[in-house]
Amino acid sequence: MDDLLLSRLERAVESLLEKNRQLQQECTSLRQEKAGLEQERGHLLSEVERILERIDSLPMEDS
């Protein structure tokens, strides 16, 4: 009986360790994706700022 319980416990621990490895890989992947998105966001914000500066420098039209 003890062997059966020990075997079940070992399988459960192995399963949890595998799930932990998968979650760590997913977390690493998500962190890399986040870093890329933050970099892209910074680039887009710079582009928007540049466009707004160009718009501000245009002569205003009287209606």
N, CA, C and O of each residue as an XYZ file, in Angstrom:
252
protein
N       0.819     -1.198      0.000
C       0.000      0.000      0.000
C       0.865      1.265      0.000
O       0.568      2.231     -0.702
N       1.941      1.244      0.799
C       2.827      2.398      0.860
C       3.490      2.649     -0.485
O       3.677      3.798     -0.884
N       3.849      1.567     -1.190
C       4.464      1.707     -2.507
C       3.511      2.367     -3.494
O       3.925      3.177     -4.324
N       2.254      2.019     -3.399
C       1.249      2.601     -4.291
C       1.108      4.098     -4.028
O       1.064      4.893     -4.967
N       1.038      4.478     -2.780
C       0.927      5.899     -2.429
C       2.179      6.659     -2.834
O       2.097      7.773     -3.353
N       3.331      6.058     -2.597
C       4.596      6.695     -2.967
C       4.676      6.867     -4.483
O       5.124      7.905     -4.970
N       4.251      5.874     -5.208
C       4.252      5.939     -6.675
C       3.314      7.048     -7.167
O       3.666      7.811     -8.067
N       2.147      7.129     -6.585
C       1.193      8.192     -6.964
C       1.762      9.568     -6.646
O       1.623     10.508     -7.429
N       2.399      9.673     -5.496
C       3.010     10.942     -5.098
C       4.127     11.328     -6.055
O       4.235     12.493     -6.439
N       4.952     10.377     -6.442
C       6.031     10.648     -7.384
C       5.490     11.112     -8.730
O       6.019     12.051     -9.324
N       4.440     10.459     -9.211
C       3.825     10.873    -10.483
C       3.251     12.287    -10.376
O       3.379     13.096    -11.295
N       2.621     12.563     -9.247
C       2.048     13.894     -9.051
C       3.149     14.950     -9.018
O       2.999     16.023     -9.604
N       4.246     14.652     -8.342
C       5.371     15.599     -8.267
C       5.975     15.797     -9.646
O       6.263     16.930    -10.032
N       6.174     14.713    -10.401
C       6.712     14.813    -11.757
C       5.794     15.659    -12.641
O       6.258     16.473    -13.439
N       4.510     15.457    -12.489
C       3.545     16.235    -13.265
C       3.629     17.723    -12.912
O       3.596     18.582    -13.793
N       3.736     18.009    -11.640
C       3.847     19.405    -11.205
C       5.150     20.038    -11.676
O       5.166     21.203    -12.075
N       6.234     19.283    -11.633
C       7.512     19.806    -12.103
C       7.470     20.085    -13.607
O       8.013     21.090    -14.067
N       6.832     19.206    -14.365
C       6.697     19.430    -15.808
C       5.835     20.663    -16.078
O       6.167     21.478    -16.938
N       4.742     20.797    -15.353
C       3.881     21.969    -15.514
C       4.658     23.238    -15.166
O       4.505     24.261    -15.832
N       5.485     23.175    -14.131
C       6.307     24.317    -13.740
C       7.273     24.688    -14.861
O       7.440     25.869    -15.167
N       7.911     23.690    -15.477
C       8.831     23.957    -16.589
C       8.088     24.630    -17.754
O       8.587     25.580    -18.357
N       6.904     24.126    -18.052
C       6.113     24.708    -19.144
C       5.749     26.165    -18.833
O       5.830     27.035    -19.700
N       5.354     26.409    -17.599
C       4.981     27.769    -17.209
C       6.184     28.708    -17.230
O       6.056     29.879    -17.588
N       7.351     28.194    -16.849
C       8.560     29.015    -16.902
C       8.898     29.373    -18.344
O       9.277     30.508    -18.631
N       8.764     28.416    -19.246
C       9.026     28.689    -20.663
C       8.025     29.711    -21.204
O       8.395     30.630    -21.936
N       6.765     29.541    -20.839
C       5.743     30.482    -21.295
C       6.006     31.880    -20.736
O       5.842     32.878    -21.438
N       6.406     31.942    -19.488
C       6.701     33.226    -18.849
C       7.871     33.915    -19.557
O       7.824     35.117    -19.819
N       8.907     33.156    -19.858
C      10.062     33.706    -20.571
C       9.637     34.232    -21.938
O      10.035     35.322    -22.349
N       8.829     33.447    -22.631
C       8.344     33.856    -23.950
C       7.504     35.129    -23.860
O       7.647     36.035    -24.680
N       6.636     35.188    -22.865
C       5.797     36.372    -22.699
C       6.623     37.605    -22.338
O       6.318     38.711    -22.787
N       7.659     37.420    -21.534
C       8.536     38.552    -21.195
C       9.250     39.071    -22.434
O       9.388     40.281    -22.613
N       9.705     38.157    -23.292
C      10.365     38.571    -24.528
C       9.380     39.301    -25.444
O       9.721     40.312    -26.057
N       8.177     38.782    -25.525
C       7.152     39.425    -26.353
C       6.825     40.812    -25.800
O       6.667     41.769    -26.559
N       6.724     40.913    -24.485
C       6.440     42.204    -23.852
C       7.537     43.214    -24.165
O       7.251     44.368    -24.486
N       8.793     42.779    -24.073
C       9.914     43.677    -24.358
C       9.845     44.165    -25.803
O      10.074     45.344    -26.075
N       9.530     43.263    -26.724
C       9.396     43.650    -28.126
C       8.260     44.629    -28.341
O       8.397     45.598    -29.088
N       7.135     44.373    -27.684
C       5.990     45.274    -27.817
C       6.277     46.642    -27.212
O       5.848     47.663    -27.748
N       7.003     46.662    -26.098
C       7.355     47.943    -25.488
C       8.288     48.729    -26.398
O       8.171     49.949    -26.509
N       9.211     48.034    -27.045
C      10.113     48.696    -27.982
C       9.327     49.251    -29.174
O       9.551     50.382    -29.606
N       8.414     48.449    -29.692
C       7.582     48.899    -30.809
C       6.714     50.088    -30.388
O       6.535     51.032    -31.158
N       6.182     50.041    -29.182
C       5.358     51.139    -28.661
C       6.173     52.430    -28.595
O       5.697     53.498    -28.979
N       7.413     52.313    -28.101
C       8.279     53.488    -28.028
C       8.546     54.067    -29.402
O       8.548     55.284    -29.583
N       8.772     53.194    -30.367
C       9.005     53.657    -31.735
C       7.761     54.362    -32.289
O       7.859     55.430    -32.894
N       6.601     53.753    -32.076
C       5.361     54.358    -32.576
C       5.077     55.696    -31.900
O       4.623     56.636    -32.552
N       5.340     55.787    -30.608
C       5.131     57.061    -29.911
C       6.065     58.138    -30.452
O       5.681     59.301    -30.575
N       7.299     57.741    -30.775
C       8.236     58.701    -31.366
C       7.732     59.180    -32.722
O       7.825     60.364    -33.045
N       7.201     58.258    -33.509
C       6.659     58.614    -34.820
C       5.465     59.552    -34.677
O       5.346     60.528    -35.418
N       4.589     59.261    -33.734
C       3.422     60.127    -33.503
C       3.886     61.513    -33.085
O       3.355     62.518    -33.559
N       4.870     61.573    -32.203
C       5.398     62.862    -31.750
C       5.993     63.642    -32.924
O       5.785     64.849    -33.048
N       6.723     62.947    -33.770
C       7.318     63.592    -34.950
C       6.224     64.130    -35.879
O       6.346     65.238    -36.400
N       5.184     63.369    -36.083
C       4.079     63.802    -36.944
C       3.369     65.006    -36.343
O       3.037     65.957    -37.050
N       3.137     64.961    -35.034
C       2.478     66.089    -34.371
C       3.315     67.358    -34.467
O       2.774     68.449    -34.644
N       4.626     67.220    -34.351
C       5.505     68.388    -34.486
C       5.422     68.957    -35.898
O       5.425     70.175    -36.076
N       5.348     68.097    -36.891
C       5.216     68.569    -38.272
C       3.875     69.284    -38.475
O       3.804     70.311    -39.149
N       2.824     68.730    -37.885
C       1.505     69.365    -38.005
C       1.524     70.730    -37.330
O       0.992     71.703    -37.864
N       2.138     70.796    -36.158
C       2.206     72.070    -35.427
C       3.001     73.128    -36.202
O       2.753     74.324    -36.047
N       3.949     72.696    -37.030
C       4.775     73.655    -37.749
C       4.110     74.150    -39.049
O       4.600     75.084    -39.684
N       3.004     73.522    -39.433
C       2.312     73.950    -40.650
C       1.618     75.280    -40.412
O       1.113     75.532    -39.318
N       1.588     76.128    -41.424
C       0.860     77.405    -41.271
C      -0.631     77.131    -41.071
O      -1.204     76.239    -41.695
N      -1.222     77.893    -40.217
C      -2.662     77.738    -39.953
C      -3.451     78.411    -41.056
O      -3.082     79.494    -41.511
N      -4.531     77.786    -41.491
C      -5.405     78.376    -42.493
C      -6.531     79.119    -41.802
O      -7.095     78.640    -40.818
N      -6.855     80.296    -42.325
C      -8.005     81.031    -41.801
C      -9.243     80.529    -42.513
O      -9.231     80.356    -43.732
N     -10.310     80.294    -41.771
C     -11.534     79.788    -42.383
C     -12.431     80.927    -42.777
O     -13.517     80.701    -43.312
